[in-house]
GROMACS .gro file of N, CA, C and O in nm:
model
  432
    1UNK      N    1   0.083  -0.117   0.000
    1UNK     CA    2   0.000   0.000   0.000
    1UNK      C    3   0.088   0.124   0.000
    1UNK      O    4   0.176   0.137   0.085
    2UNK      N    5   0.070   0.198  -0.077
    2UNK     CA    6   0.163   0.316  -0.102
    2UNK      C    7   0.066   0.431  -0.017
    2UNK      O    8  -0.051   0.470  -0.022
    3UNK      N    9   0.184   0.459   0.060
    3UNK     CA   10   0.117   0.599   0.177
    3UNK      C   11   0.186   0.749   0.128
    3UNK      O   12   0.271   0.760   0.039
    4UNK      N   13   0.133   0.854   0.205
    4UNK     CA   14   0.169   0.987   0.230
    4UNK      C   15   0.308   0.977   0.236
    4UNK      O   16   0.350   0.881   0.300
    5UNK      N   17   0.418   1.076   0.170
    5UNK     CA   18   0.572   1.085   0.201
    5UNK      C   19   0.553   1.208   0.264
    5UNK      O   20   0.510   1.311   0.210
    6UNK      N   21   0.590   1.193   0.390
    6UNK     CA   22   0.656   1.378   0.450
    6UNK      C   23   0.794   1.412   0.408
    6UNK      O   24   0.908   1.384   0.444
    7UNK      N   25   0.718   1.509   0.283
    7UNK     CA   26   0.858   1.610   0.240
    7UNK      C   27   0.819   1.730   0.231
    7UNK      O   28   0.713   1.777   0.190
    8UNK      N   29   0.925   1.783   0.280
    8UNK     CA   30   0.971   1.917   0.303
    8UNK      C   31   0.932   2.010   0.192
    8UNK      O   32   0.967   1.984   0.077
    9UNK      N   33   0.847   2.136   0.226
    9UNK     CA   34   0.796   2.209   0.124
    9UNK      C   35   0.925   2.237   0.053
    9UNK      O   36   1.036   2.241   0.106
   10UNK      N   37   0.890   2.262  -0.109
   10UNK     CA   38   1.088   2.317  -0.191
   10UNK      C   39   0.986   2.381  -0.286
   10UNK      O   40   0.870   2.345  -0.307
   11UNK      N   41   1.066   2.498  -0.347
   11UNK     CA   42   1.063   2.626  -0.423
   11UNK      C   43   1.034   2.547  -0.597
   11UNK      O   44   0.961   2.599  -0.681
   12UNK      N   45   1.104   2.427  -0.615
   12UNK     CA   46   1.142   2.372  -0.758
   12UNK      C   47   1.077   2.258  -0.761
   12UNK      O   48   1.049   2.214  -0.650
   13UNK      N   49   1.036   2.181  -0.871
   13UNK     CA   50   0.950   2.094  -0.917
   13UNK      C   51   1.047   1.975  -0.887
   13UNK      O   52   1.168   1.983  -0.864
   14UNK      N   53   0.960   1.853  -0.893
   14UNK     CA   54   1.027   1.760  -0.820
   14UNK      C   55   0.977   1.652  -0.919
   14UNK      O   56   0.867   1.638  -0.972
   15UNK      N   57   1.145   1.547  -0.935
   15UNK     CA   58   1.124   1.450  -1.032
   15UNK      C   59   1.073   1.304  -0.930
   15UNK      O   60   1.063   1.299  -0.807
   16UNK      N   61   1.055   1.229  -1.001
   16UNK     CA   62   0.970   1.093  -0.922
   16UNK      C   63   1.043   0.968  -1.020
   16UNK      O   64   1.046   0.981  -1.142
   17UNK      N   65   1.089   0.872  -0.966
   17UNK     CA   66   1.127   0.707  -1.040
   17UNK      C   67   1.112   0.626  -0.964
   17UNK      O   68   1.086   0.647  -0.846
   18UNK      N   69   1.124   0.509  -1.019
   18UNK     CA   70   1.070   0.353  -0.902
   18UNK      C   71   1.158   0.274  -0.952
   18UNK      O   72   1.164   0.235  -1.069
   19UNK      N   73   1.246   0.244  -0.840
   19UNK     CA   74   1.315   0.148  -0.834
   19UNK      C   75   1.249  -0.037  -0.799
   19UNK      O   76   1.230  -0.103  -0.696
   20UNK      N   77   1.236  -0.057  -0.918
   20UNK     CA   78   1.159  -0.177  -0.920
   20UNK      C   79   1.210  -0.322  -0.886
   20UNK      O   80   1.133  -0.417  -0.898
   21UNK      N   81   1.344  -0.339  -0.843
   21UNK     CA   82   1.434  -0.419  -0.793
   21UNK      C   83   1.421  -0.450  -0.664
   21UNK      O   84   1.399  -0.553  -0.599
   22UNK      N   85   1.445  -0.289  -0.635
   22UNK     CA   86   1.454  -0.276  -0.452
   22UNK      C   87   1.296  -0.237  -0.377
   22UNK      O   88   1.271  -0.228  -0.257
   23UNK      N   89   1.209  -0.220  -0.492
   23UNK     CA   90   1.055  -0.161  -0.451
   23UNK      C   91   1.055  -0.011  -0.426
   23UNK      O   92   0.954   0.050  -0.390
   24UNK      N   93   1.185   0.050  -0.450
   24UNK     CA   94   1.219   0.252  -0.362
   24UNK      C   95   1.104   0.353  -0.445
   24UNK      O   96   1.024   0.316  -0.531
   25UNK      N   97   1.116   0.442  -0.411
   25UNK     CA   98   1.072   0.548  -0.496
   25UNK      C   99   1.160   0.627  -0.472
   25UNK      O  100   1.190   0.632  -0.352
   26UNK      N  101   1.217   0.693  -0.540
   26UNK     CA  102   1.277   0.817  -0.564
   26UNK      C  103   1.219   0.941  -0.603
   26UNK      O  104   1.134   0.945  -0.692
   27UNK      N  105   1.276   1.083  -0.519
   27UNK     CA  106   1.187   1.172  -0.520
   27UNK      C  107   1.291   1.286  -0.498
   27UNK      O  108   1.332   1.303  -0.383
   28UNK      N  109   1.351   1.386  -0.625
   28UNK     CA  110   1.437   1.477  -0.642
   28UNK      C  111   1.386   1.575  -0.521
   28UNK      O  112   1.266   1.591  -0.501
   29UNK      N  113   1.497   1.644  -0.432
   29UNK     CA  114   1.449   1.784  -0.336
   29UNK      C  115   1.580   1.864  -0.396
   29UNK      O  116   1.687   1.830  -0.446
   30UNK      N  117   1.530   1.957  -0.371
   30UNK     CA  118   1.609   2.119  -0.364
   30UNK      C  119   1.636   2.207  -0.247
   30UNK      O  120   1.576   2.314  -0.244
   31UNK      N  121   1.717   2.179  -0.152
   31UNK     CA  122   1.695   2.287  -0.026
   31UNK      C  123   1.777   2.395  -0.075
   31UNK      O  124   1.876   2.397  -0.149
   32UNK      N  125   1.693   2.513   0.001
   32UNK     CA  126   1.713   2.639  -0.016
   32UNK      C  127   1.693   2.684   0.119
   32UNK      O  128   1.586   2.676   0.179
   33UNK      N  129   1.839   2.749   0.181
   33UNK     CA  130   1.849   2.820   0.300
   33UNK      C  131   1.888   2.915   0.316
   33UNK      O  132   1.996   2.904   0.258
   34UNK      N  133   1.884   3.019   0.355
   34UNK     CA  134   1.914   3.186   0.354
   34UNK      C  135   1.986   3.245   0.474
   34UNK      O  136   1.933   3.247   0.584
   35UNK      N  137   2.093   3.289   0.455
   35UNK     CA  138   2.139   3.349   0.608
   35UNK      C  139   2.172   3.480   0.544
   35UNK      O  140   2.274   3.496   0.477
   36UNK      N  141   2.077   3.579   0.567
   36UNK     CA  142   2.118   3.691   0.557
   36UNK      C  143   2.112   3.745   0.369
   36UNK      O  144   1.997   3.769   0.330
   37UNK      N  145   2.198   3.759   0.287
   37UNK     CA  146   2.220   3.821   0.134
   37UNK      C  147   2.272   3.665   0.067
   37UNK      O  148   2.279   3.665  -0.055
   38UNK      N  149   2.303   3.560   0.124
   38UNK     CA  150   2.355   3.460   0.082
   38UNK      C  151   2.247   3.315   0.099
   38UNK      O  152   2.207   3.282   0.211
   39UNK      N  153   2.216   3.253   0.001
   39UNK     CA  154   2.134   3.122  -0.018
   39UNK      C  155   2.202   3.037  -0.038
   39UNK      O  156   2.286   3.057  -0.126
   40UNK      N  157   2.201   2.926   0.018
   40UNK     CA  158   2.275   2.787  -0.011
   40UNK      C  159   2.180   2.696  -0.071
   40UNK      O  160   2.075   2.669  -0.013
   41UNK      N  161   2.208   2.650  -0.177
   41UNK     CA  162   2.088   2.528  -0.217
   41UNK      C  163   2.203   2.404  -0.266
   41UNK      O  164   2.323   2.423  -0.288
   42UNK      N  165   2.142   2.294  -0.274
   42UNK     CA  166   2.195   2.185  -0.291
   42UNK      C  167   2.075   2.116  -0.299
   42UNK      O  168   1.969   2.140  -0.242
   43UNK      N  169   2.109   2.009  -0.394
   43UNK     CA  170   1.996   1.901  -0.409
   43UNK      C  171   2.036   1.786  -0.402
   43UNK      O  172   2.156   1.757  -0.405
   44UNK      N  173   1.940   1.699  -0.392
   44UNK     CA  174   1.932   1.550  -0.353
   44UNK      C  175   1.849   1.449  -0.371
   44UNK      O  176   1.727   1.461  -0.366
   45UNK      N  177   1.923   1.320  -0.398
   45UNK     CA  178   1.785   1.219  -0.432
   45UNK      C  179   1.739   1.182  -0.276
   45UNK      O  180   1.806   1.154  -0.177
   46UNK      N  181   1.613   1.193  -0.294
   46UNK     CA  182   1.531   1.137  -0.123
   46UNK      C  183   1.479   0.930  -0.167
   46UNK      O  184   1.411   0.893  -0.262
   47UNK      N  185   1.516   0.877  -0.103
   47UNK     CA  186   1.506   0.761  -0.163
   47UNK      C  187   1.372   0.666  -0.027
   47UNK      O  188   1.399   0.656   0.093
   48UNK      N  189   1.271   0.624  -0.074
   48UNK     CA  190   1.177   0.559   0.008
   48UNK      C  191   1.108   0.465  -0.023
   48UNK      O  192   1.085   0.435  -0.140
   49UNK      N  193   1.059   0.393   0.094
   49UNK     CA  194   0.969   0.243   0.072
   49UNK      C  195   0.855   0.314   0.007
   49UNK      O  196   0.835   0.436   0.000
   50UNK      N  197   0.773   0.203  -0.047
   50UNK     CA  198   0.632   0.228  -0.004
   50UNK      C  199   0.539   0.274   0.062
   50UNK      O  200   0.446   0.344   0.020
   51UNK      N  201   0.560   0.236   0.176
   51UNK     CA  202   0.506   0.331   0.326
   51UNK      C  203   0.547   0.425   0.358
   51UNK      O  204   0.507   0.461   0.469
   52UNK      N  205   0.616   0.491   0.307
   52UNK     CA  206   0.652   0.631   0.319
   52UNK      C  207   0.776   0.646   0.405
   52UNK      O  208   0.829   0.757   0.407
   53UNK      N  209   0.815   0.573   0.456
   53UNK     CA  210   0.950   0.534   0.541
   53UNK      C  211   1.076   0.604   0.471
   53UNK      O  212   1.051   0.612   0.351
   54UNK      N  213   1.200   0.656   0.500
   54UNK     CA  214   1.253   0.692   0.410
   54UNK      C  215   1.418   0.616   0.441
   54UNK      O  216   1.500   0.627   0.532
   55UNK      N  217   1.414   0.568   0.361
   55UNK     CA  218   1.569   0.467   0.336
   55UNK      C  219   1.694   0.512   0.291
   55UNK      O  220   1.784   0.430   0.275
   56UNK      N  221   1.713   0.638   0.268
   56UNK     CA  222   1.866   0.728   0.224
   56UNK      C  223   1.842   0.823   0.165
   56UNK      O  224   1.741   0.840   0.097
   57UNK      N  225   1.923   0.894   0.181
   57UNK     CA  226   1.927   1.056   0.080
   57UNK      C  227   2.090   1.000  -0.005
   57UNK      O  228   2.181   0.928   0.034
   58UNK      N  229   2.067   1.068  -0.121
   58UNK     CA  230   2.196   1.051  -0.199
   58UNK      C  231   2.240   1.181  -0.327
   58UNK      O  232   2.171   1.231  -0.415
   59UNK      N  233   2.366   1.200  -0.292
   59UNK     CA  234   2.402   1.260  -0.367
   59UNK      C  235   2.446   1.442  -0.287
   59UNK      O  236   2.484   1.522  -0.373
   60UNK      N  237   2.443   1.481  -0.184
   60UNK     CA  238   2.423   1.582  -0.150
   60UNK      C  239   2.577   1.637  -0.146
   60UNK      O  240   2.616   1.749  -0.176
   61UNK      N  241   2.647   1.530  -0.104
   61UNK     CA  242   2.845   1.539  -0.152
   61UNK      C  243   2.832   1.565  -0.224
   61UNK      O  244   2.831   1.687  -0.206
   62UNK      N  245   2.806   1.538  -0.391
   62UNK     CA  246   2.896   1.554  -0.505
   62UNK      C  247   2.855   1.672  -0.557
   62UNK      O  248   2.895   1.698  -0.670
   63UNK      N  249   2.768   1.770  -0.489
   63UNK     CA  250   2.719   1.914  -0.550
   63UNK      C  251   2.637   1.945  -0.609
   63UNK      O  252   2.621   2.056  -0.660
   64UNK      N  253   2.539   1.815  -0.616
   64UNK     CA  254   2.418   1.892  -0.658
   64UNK      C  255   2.341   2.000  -0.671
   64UNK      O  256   2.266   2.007  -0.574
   65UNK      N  257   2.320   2.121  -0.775
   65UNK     CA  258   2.253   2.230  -0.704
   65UNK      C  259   2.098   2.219  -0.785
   65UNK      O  260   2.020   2.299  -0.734
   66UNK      N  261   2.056   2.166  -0.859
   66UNK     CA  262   1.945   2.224  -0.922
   66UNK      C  263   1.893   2.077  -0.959
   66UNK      O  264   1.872   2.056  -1.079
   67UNK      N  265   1.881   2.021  -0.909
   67UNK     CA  266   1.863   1.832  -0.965
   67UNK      C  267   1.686   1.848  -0.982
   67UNK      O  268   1.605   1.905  -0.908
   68UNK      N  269   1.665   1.771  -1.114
   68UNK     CA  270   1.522   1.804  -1.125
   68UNK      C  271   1.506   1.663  -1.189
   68UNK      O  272   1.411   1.626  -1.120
   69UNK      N  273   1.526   1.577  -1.256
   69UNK     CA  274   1.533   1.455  -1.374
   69UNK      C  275   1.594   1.348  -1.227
   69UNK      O  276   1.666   1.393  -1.138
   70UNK      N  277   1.547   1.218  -1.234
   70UNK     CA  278   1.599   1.084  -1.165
   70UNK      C  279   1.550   1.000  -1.236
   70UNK      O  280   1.433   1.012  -1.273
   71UNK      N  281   1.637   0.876  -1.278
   71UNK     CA  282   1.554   0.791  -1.308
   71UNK      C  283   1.688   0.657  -1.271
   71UNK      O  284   1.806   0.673  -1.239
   72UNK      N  285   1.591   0.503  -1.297
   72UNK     CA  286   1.724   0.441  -1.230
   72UNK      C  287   1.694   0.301  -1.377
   72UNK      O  288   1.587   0.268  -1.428
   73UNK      N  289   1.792   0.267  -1.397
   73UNK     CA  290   1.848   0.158  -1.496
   73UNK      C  291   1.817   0.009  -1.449
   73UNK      O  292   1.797  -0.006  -1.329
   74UNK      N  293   1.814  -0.082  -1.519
   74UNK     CA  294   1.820  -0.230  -1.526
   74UNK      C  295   1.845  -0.277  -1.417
   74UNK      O  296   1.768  -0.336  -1.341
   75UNK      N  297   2.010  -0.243  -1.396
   75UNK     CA  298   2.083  -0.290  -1.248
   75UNK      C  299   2.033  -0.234  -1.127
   75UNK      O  300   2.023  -0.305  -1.027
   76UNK      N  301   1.998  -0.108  -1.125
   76UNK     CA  302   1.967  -0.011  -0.994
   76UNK      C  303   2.028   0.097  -0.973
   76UNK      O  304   2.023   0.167  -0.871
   77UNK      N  305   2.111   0.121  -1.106
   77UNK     CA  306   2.140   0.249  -1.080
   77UNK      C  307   2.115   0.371  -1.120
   77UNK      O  308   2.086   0.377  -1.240
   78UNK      N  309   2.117   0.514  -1.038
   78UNK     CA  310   2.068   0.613  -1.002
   78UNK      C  311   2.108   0.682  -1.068
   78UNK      O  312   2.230   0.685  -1.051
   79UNK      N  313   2.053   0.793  -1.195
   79UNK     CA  314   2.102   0.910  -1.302
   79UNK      C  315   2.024   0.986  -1.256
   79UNK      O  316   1.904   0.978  -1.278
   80UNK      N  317   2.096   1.106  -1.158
   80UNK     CA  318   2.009   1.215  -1.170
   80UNK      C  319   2.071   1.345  -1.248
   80UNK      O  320   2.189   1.346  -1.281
   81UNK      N  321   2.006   1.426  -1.267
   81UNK     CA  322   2.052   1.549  -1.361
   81UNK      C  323   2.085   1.648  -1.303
   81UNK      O  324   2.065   1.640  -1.182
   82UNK      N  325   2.133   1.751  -1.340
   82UNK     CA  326   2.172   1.867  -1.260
   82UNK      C  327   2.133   1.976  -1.350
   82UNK      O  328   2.221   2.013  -1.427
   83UNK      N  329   1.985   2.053  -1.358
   83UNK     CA  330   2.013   2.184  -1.459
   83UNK      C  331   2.101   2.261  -1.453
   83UNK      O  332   2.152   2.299  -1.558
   84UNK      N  333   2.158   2.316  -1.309
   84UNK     CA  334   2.227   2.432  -1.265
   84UNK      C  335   2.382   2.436  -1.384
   84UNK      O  336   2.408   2.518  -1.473
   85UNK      N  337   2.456   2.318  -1.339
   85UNK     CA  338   2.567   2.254  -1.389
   85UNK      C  339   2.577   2.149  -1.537
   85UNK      O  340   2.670   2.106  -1.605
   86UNK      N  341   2.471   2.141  -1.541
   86UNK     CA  342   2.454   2.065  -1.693
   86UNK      C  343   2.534   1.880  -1.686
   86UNK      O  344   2.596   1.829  -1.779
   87UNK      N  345   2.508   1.822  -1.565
   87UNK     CA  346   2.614   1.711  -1.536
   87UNK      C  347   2.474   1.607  -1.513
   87UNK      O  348   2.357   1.647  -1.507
   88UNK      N  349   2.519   1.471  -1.502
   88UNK     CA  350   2.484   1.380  -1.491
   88UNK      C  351   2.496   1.324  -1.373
   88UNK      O  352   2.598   1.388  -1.401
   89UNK      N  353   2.500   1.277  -1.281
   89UNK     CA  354   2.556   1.195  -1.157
   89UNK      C  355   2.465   1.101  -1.180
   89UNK      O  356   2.353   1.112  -1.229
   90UNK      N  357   2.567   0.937  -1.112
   90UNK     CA  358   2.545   0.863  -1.140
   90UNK      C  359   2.607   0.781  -1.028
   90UNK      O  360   2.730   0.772  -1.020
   91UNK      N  361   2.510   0.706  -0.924
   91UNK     CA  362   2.515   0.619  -0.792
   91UNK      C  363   2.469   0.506  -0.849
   91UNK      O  364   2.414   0.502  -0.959
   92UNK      N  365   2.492   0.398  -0.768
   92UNK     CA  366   2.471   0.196  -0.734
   92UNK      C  367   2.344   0.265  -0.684
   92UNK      O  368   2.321   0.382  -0.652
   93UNK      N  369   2.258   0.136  -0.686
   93UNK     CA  370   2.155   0.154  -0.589
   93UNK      C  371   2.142   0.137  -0.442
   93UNK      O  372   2.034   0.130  -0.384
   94UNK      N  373   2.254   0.130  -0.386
   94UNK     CA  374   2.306   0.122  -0.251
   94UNK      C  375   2.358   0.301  -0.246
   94UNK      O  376   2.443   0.329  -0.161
   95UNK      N  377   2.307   0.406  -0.332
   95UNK     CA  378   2.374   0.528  -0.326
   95UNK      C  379   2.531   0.557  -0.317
   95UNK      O  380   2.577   0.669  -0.297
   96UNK      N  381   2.583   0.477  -0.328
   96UNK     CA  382   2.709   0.491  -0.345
   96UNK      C  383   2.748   0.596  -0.457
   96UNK      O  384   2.712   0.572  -0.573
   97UNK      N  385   2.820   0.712  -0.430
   97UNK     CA  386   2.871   0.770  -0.621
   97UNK      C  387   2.957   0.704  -0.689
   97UNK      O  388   3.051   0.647  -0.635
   98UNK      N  389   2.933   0.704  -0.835
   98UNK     CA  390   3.026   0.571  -0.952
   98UNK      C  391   3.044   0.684  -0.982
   98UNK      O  392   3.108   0.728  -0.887
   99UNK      N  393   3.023   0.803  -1.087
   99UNK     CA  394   3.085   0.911  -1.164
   99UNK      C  395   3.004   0.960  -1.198
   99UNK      O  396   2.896   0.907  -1.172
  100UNK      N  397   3.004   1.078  -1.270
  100UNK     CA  398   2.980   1.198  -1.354
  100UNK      C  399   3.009   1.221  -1.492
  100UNK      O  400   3.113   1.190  -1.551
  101UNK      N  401   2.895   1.285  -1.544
  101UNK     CA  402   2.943   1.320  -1.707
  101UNK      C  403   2.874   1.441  -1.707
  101UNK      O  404   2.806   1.493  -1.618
  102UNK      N  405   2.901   1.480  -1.823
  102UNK     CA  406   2.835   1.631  -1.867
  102UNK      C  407   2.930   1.733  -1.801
  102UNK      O  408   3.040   1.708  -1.750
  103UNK      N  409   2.844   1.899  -1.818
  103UNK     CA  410   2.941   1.986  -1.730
  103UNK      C  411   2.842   2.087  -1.811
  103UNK      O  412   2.737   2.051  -1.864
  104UNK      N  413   2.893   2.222  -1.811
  104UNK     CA  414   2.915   2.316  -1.887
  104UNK      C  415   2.943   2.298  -2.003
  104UNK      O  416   3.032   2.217  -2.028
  105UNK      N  417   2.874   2.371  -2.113
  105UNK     CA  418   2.988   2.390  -2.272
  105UNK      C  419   3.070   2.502  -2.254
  105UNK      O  420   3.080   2.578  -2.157
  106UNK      N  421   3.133   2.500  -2.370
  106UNK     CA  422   3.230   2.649  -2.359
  106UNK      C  423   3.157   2.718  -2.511
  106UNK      O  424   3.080   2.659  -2.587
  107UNK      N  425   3.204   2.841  -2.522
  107UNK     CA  426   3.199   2.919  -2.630
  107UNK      C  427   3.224   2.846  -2.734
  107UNK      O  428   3.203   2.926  -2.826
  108UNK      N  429   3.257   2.736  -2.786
  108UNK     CA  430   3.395   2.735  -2.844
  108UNK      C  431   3.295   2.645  -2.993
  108UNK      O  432   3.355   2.609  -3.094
   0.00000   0.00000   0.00000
């Protein structure tokens, strides 16, 4: 039976995938905190059962700032996107980080 997730109100639209291996849902956040003239945001995959239980956050090390896209592969692993930075990240389904692609273009 799939229940209510308590998450945290966020400013940015939020991506959704199902990890159909492990049964998870995955559910992109954006925190946004303010001290004063300066905002810190960073994003993250929120990773949960069914019941709304929540089983890991991933990705909040490697710099996520604007993560909106998740989705997870064959094996179980985790591609989320980054608009801010234009990158890829890419975790095991144990959240572990494997690597990165993408970036920025240049002028060129």
């Amino acid at each position: 039976m799939l229940r209510k997730f308590d998450l945290q109100y966020s400013l940015s639209k939020r991506g959704i995938a199902v990890n159909t291996r492990r049964n998870h849902i995955l559910i992109t956040h954006i925190y946004h905190q303010s001290a004063g003239d300066y905002v810190d945001r960073y994003g993250e995959v929120l990773v949960f059962r069914p019941d709304g239980s929540l089983v890991r956050t991933v990705g909040a090390r490697q710099g996520m700032i604007d993560i909106l896209y998740v989705t997870v592969d064959g094996g179980g692993n985790i591609f989320a996107s980054d608009q801010q930075n234009g990158t890829v990240y890419v975790y095991n389904e144990d959240g572990q980080f494997l690597f990165e692609f993408g970036g920025k273009g240049t002028d060129e």
